[in-house]
Each structure stands twice: as structure tokens, then as C-alpha cells.
CSV table of C-alpha atoms in Angstrom, one decimal:
chain,number,residue,atom,x,y,z
A,1,UNK,CA,-18.2,-5.3,-8.8
A,2,UNK,CA,-14.7,-6.9,-8.3
A,3,UNK,CA,-14.9,-6.9,-4.5
A,4,UNK,CA,-11.9,-4.6,-4.2
A,5,UNK,CA,-12.7,-1.2,-2.7
A,6,UNK,CA,-10.7,2.0,-2.8
A,7,UNK,CA,-11.2,5.2,-1.0
A,8,UNK,CA,-11.4,8.1,-1.7
A,9,UNK,CA,-12.7,8.0,-5.2
A,10,UNK,CA,-11.4,11.5,-6.0
A,11,UNK,CA,-8.7,13.6,-4.3
A,12,UNK,CA,-7.7,17.1,-5.1
A,13,UNK,CA,-4.7,18.6,-3.3
A,14,UNK,CA,-1.8,21.0,-3.7
A,15,UNK,CA,1.8,20.6,-4.6
A,16,UNK,CA,4.0,19.7,-1.6
A,17,UNK,CA,1.1,18.0,0.3
A,18,UNK,CA,0.8,14.4,1.4
A,19,UNK,CA,-2.1,12.1,0.8
A,20,UNK,CA,-3.1,8.5,1.7
A,21,UNK,CA,-5.0,6.2,-0.5
A,22,UNK,CA,-6.7,3.2,0.9
A,23,UNK,CA,-7.5,-0.2,-0.5
A,24,UNK,CA,-9.4,-3.2,0.8
A,25,UNK,CA,-8.8,-6.4,-1.1
A,26,UNK,CA,-11.4,-9.1,-1.9
A,27,UNK,CA,-12.3,-11.3,1.0
A,28,UNK,CA,-9.6,-14.0,1.3
A,29,UNK,CA,-7.0,-12.3,-0.9
A,30,UNK,CA,-3.6,-12.0,0.6
A,31,UNK,CA,-1.9,-10.0,-2.1
A,32,UNK,CA,-2.4,-6.3,-2.9
A,33,UNK,CA,-0.9,-4.6,-5.8
A,34,UNK,CA,-0.7,-0.8,-6.5
A,35,UNK,CA,-0.6,0.6,-10.1
A,36,UNK,CA,-0.5,4.1,-11.4
A,37,UNK,CA,-2.3,5.1,-14.6
A,38,UNK,CA,-1.2,8.4,-16.2
A,39,UNK,CA,-1.5,9.8,-19.7
A,40,UNK,CA,2.2,9.9,-20.4
A,41,UNK,CA,3.4,6.7,-18.6
A,42,UNK,CA,0.3,4.4,-19.1
A,43,UNK,CA,-0.3,1.8,-16.5
A,44,UNK,CA,2.7,1.1,-14.3
A,45,UNK,CA,3.2,-1.3,-11.4
A,46,UNK,CA,4.2,0.4,-8.2
A,47,UNK,CA,4.4,-2.2,-5.5
A,48,UNK,CA,3.1,-5.5,-4.2
A,49,UNK,CA,2.4,-6.7,-0.7
A,50,UNK,CA,1.6,-10.3,0.3
A,51,UNK,CA,0.2,-11.1,3.8
A,52,UNK,CA,1.7,-7.9,5.2
A,53,UNK,CA,5.1,-8.1,3.6
A,54,UNK,CA,6.5,-6.3,0.6
A,55,UNK,CA,7.0,-8.7,-2.2
A,56,UNK,CA,7.9,-6.8,-5.3
A,57,UNK,CA,8.7,-3.2,-6.2
A,58,UNK,CA,8.2,-1.5,-9.5
A,59,UNK,CA,8.6,2.1,-10.6
A,60,UNK,CA,7.7,3.5,-7.2
A,61,UNK,CA,9.2,6.9,-6.3
A,62,UNK,CA,11.0,7.4,-3.0
A,63,UNK,CA,8.4,9.9,-2.1
A,64,UNK,CA,5.8,7.1,-2.2
A,65,UNK,CA,5.4,4.4,0.3
A,66,UNK,CA,2.9,1.7,1.1
A,67,UNK,CA,2.0,-0.8,3.7
A,68,UNK,CA,-0.3,-3.7,4.3
A,69,UNK,CA,-2.0,-4.0,7.7
A,70,UNK,CA,-2.9,-7.2,9.7
A,71,UNK,CA,-6.5,-7.0,8.4
A,72,UNK,CA,-4.9,-7.0,4.9
A,73,UNK,CA,-6.1,-3.6,3.8
A,74,UNK,CA,-3.3,-1.5,2.3
A,75,UNK,CA,-2.5,2.2,2.2
A,76,UNK,CA,-0.4,4.0,-0.4
A,77,UNK,CA,1.2,7.2,1.0
A,78,UNK,CA,2.2,9.9,-1.5
A,79,UNK,CA,4.2,12.8,-0.1
A,80,UNK,CA,5.8,16.0,-1.4
A,81,UNK,CA,3.3,15.9,-4.2
A,82,UNK,CA,4.2,17.3,-7.6
A,83,UNK,CA,1.9,18.1,-10.6
A,84,UNK,CA,3.1,15.0,-12.4
A,85,UNK,CA,1.7,12.8,-9.7
A,86,UNK,CA,-1.8,13.5,-10.9
A,87,UNK,CA,-3.0,10.1,-12.1
A,88,UNK,CA,-5.5,7.3,-11.5
A,89,UNK,CA,-4.2,5.0,-8.8
A,90,UNK,CA,-5.5,1.4,-8.8
A,91,UNK,CA,-5.1,-1.4,-6.4
A,92,UNK,CA,-5.7,-5.0,-7.3
A,93,UNK,CA,-5.8,-8.2,-5.2
A,94,UNK,CA,-5.5,-11.9,-5.6
A,95,UNK,CA,-5.2,-14.9,-3.3
A,96,UNK,CA,-1.6,-16.1,-3.6
A,97,UNK,CA,1.7,-14.3,-4.3
A,98,UNK,CA,0.4,-13.8,-7.8
A,99,UNK,CA,1.9,-15.9,-10.5
A,100,UNK,CA,-0.7,-17.0,-13.1
A,101,UNK,CA,-3.6,-15.7,-11.0
A,102,UNK,CA,-6.1,-13.2,-12.1
A,103,UNK,CA,-5.8,-9.8,-10.4
A,104,UNK,CA,-9.0,-8.1,-9.4
A,105,UNK,CA,-8.9,-4.4,-9.7
A,106,UNK,CA,-10.7,-1.7,-7.6
A,107,UNK,CA,-12.4,1.3,-9.2
A,108,UNK,CA,-9.4,3.5,-8.6
A,109,UNK,CA,-8.6,6.8,-6.8
A,110,UNK,CA,-8.3,9.8,-9.1
A,111,UNK,CA,-5.7,12.2,-7.7
A,112,UNK,CA,-5.4,15.7,-9.0
A,113,UNK,CA,-2.5,17.8,-7.8
A,114,UNK,CA,-2.9,21.6,-8.4
B,1,UNK,CA,12.3,-7.3,-17.6
B,2,UNK,CA,9.2,-8.2,-19.5
B,3,UNK,CA,7.5,-5.8,-21.8
B,4,UNK,CA,4.6,-5.6,-24.2
B,5,UNK,CA,3.8,-3.9,-27.5
B,6,UNK,CA,0.2,-3.3,-28.3
B,7,UNK,CA,-1.4,-2.1,-31.4
B,8,UNK,CA,-1.8,1.7,-31.4
B,9,UNK,CA,-5.3,3.1,-31.3
B,10,UNK,CA,-7.8,4.4,-31.5
B,11,UNK,CA,-9.6,1.8,-33.4
B,12,UNK,CA,-13.0,2.7,-34.8
B,13,UNK,CA,-15.4,0.1,-36.2
B,14,UNK,CA,-19.0,-0.3,-37.2
B,15,UNK,CA,-21.2,-2.7,-35.3
B,16,UNK,CA,-20.8,-6.3,-36.4
B,17,UNK,CA,-17.3,-5.7,-37.8
B,18,UNK,CA,-14.4,-8.0,-37.1
B,19,UNK,CA,-11.9,-6.9,-34.5
B,20,UNK,CA,-8.2,-7.7,-34.1
B,21,UNK,CA,-5.9,-6.0,-31.6
B,22,UNK,CA,-2.3,-7.1,-31.9
B,23,UNK,CA,-0.2,-7.8,-28.9
B,24,UNK,CA,3.4,-9.0,-28.7
B,25,UNK,CA,5.5,-9.4,-25.6
B,26,UNK,CA,9.1,-10.0,-24.5
B,27,UNK,CA,9.7,-12.2,-21.5
B,28,UNK,CA,12.6,-13.7,-19.7
B,29,UNK,CA,10.4,-16.3,-18.1
B,30,UNK,CA,7.2,-18.2,-19.1
B,31,UNK,CA,4.5,-15.7,-18.5
B,32,UNK,CA,0.8,-16.1,-18.2
B,33,UNK,CA,-1.0,-13.7,-20.6
B,34,UNK,CA,-4.0,-11.6,-19.8
B,35,UNK,CA,-6.3,-9.2,-21.6
B,36,UNK,CA,-8.0,-6.6,-19.4
B,37,UNK,CA,-10.7,-4.1,-20.4
B,38,UNK,CA,-11.4,-0.7,-19.0
B,39,UNK,CA,-14.9,0.7,-19.6
B,40,UNK,CA,-15.3,4.5,-19.3
B,41,UNK,CA,-14.9,5.7,-15.7
B,42,UNK,CA,-14.3,2.2,-14.4
B,43,UNK,CA,-11.4,0.0,-13.2
B,44,UNK,CA,-9.9,-2.8,-15.1
B,45,UNK,CA,-11.7,-6.1,-15.6
B,46,UNK,CA,-10.3,-9.4,-16.7
B,47,UNK,CA,-11.5,-10.2,-20.2
B,48,UNK,CA,-9.6,-13.4,-20.8
B,49,UNK,CA,-6.3,-15.2,-20.0
B,50,UNK,CA,-4.1,-18.0,-21.1
B,51,UNK,CA,-1.4,-19.7,-19.0
B,52,UNK,CA,0.5,-21.9,-21.4
B,53,UNK,CA,1.5,-22.2,-25.0
B,54,UNK,CA,-1.4,-22.8,-27.5
B,55,UNK,CA,-4.0,-22.2,-24.8
B,56,UNK,CA,-7.0,-20.2,-26.1
B,57,UNK,CA,-8.7,-17.8,-23.7
B,58,UNK,CA,-12.2,-16.8,-24.5
B,59,UNK,CA,-15.0,-14.7,-23.0
B,60,UNK,CA,-18.0,-12.7,-24.3
B,61,UNK,CA,-17.1,-13.6,-27.9
B,62,UNK,CA,-13.5,-12.4,-27.6
B,63,UNK,CA,-10.7,-14.9,-28.1
B,64,UNK,CA,-6.9,-14.8,-27.9
B,65,UNK,CA,-4.4,-17.7,-28.4
B,66,UNK,CA,-1.0,-17.9,-26.6
B,67,UNK,CA,1.6,-18.2,-29.4
B,68,UNK,CA,4.9,-18.9,-27.8
B,69,UNK,CA,6.8,-19.1,-31.1
B,70,UNK,CA,5.7,-15.6,-32.1
B,71,UNK,CA,5.4,-14.3,-28.5
B,72,UNK,CA,2.0,-13.0,-29.4
B,73,UNK,CA,-1.5,-12.9,-27.8
B,74,UNK,CA,-3.7,-11.1,-30.4
B,75,UNK,CA,-7.3,-10.3,-29.3
B,76,UNK,CA,-10.1,-11.1,-31.8
B,77,UNK,CA,-13.8,-10.8,-31.9
B,78,UNK,CA,-16.0,-11.8,-34.9
B,79,UNK,CA,-18.7,-9.2,-34.5
B,80,UNK,CA,-18.3,-6.2,-32.2
B,81,UNK,CA,-21.1,-4.4,-30.5
B,82,UNK,CA,-21.4,-0.8,-29.4
B,83,UNK,CA,-21.1,-2.0,-25.8
B,84,UNK,CA,-17.6,-3.3,-26.6
B,85,UNK,CA,-16.4,0.3,-26.7
B,86,UNK,CA,-13.6,0.5,-24.1
B,87,UNK,CA,-9.8,0.5,-23.7
B,88,UNK,CA,-8.2,-2.9,-24.0
B,89,UNK,CA,-4.9,-3.8,-22.3
B,90,UNK,CA,-2.6,-6.7,-23.0
B,91,UNK,CA,-0.7,-7.8,-20.0
B,92,UNK,CA,1.8,-10.6,-19.5
B,93,UNK,CA,2.8,-11.4,-15.9
B,94,UNK,CA,6.3,-12.0,-14.7
B,95,UNK,CA,6.2,-15.7,-15.3
B,96,UNK,CA,7.3,-16.6,-11.8
B,97,UNK,CA,5.7,-16.9,-8.4
B,98,UNK,CA,5.5,-13.1,-8.3
B,99,UNK,CA,2.5,-11.8,-10.1
B,100,UNK,CA,3.0,-8.3,-11.2
B,101,UNK,CA,1.6,-7.4,-14.5
B,102,UNK,CA,3.3,-5.6,-17.4
B,103,UNK,CA,0.7,-3.5,-19.2
B,104,UNK,CA,0.7,-2.3,-22.8
B,105,UNK,CA,-0.3,1.3,-23.6
B,106,UNK,CA,-3.9,0.2,-24.2
B,107,UNK,CA,-6.0,0.3,-27.3
B,108,UNK,CA,-9.1,2.5,-27.4
B,109,UNK,CA,-11.9,0.8,-29.3
B,110,UNK,CA,-15.0,2.8,-30.4
B,111,UNK,CA,-17.8,0.9,-32.1
B,112,UNK,CA,-20.5,2.9,-34.0
B,113,UNK,CA,-24.0,1.7,-34.5
């Protein structure tokens, strides 16, 4: 158990819908990262938050957004969903802004868009 | 940006065989290097890491050495077990104060008894 929790574990929805994925980092960790794992793209970095502020952006679509709240949990919002958004979404956390630190991953949220 | 090339899988071995999974990277900075493992139905777990040239990371019998001259971080294990069956990911970070990871495509390892 990494100490990072993600909810829900599974999500099934329809095209055009909007969903919110939630992540609670390990106690004491200030950084949260979001990654998407799909069969065709592999594991891709989406976005990083540190202590409530956006720190780095990767291949995140404009239809996706994220935020980190004062209690340090984070939410990833996916809107206007398409079939290709079906994937496993992981969050990870660590203490600092990240360089050279191990990232601890949650169990993931599996999203299926029908 | 940084990128990583990882040995294509799947890799199928018998128990007690020697394992090598090749990983090479390109980086504009001086990254730290990580190997993560994903067991079926689970998230990623850190297997080992190295933060500077010639460092050797090791854990659970797995080893990898940070080779700056060849930009490589190959994973090895002398004697694999059935329980090592998983997907292995090589991942350099950005080599700066920002910590995003760049993942390879992953190598599926299956070990038969």
C-alpha cells in the first residue's frame, strides 16, 4: 500500500459526459501528479500540482482540467468524453516539487467510455 | 524533452533464468533514473532508482547501473521467480527541480515455473 488513494476504482460512462476523479496523496506529500495509461499511448504525464499550484503540464487535453485543494487532495475533471479517453488514470505524490524524489502511485481509476 | 526507449516485450523466461531488460534514454538535463513495476491489476511501485552517474540501484535481487556515457539504465536479475511476472517501466525524470517522469512503453515479463 503506497498511501495514495484514488476514487472511484472503476467508472463507466457515455460519450459526451463529464467525470471527476479524486486523489488523496500520502500524508505530508505536497506534490500530486496525474498520469494516463492507455494501450496506444502508454503511460503519459498529464499535470502536476504542488501545494495547490499548477507546476507542470504534459499532454493534457483542453477538455481535461485538474486542481489541488487546500487539504492537498486533487481532482481530475474530464469533460466531453470520447471513446479514446478510456484508460487507466493514476495519480502519484511526493513531498517536494519532485526532482530526484520517488513518486508513490495510487491504484488507479479505470475509466471506460461507451 | 526527455524520452526513453525500452526493450520490447513480451519477455518469457523459465524460473531461475537471467533477466536483462534494456533501457536507454535521451535527456537535456541530468535526470534521476527509475525502474517501476506494475503487477497485474495494481498501480506502479518503485523497484529501484539511481540519481547520479555510476550509481547502482538495487532491490529484491534486481539491479541497474546509471551509465551516463551510454545513457542507459538496464535492469538485471540473476535468477527470476514466478512472482516477478509483471510489467516493468524505465523512467527518467526531468533532471530539474520539477519531477515529472518520462515512461517507456513497458516490458511485460512472464516467468514460467
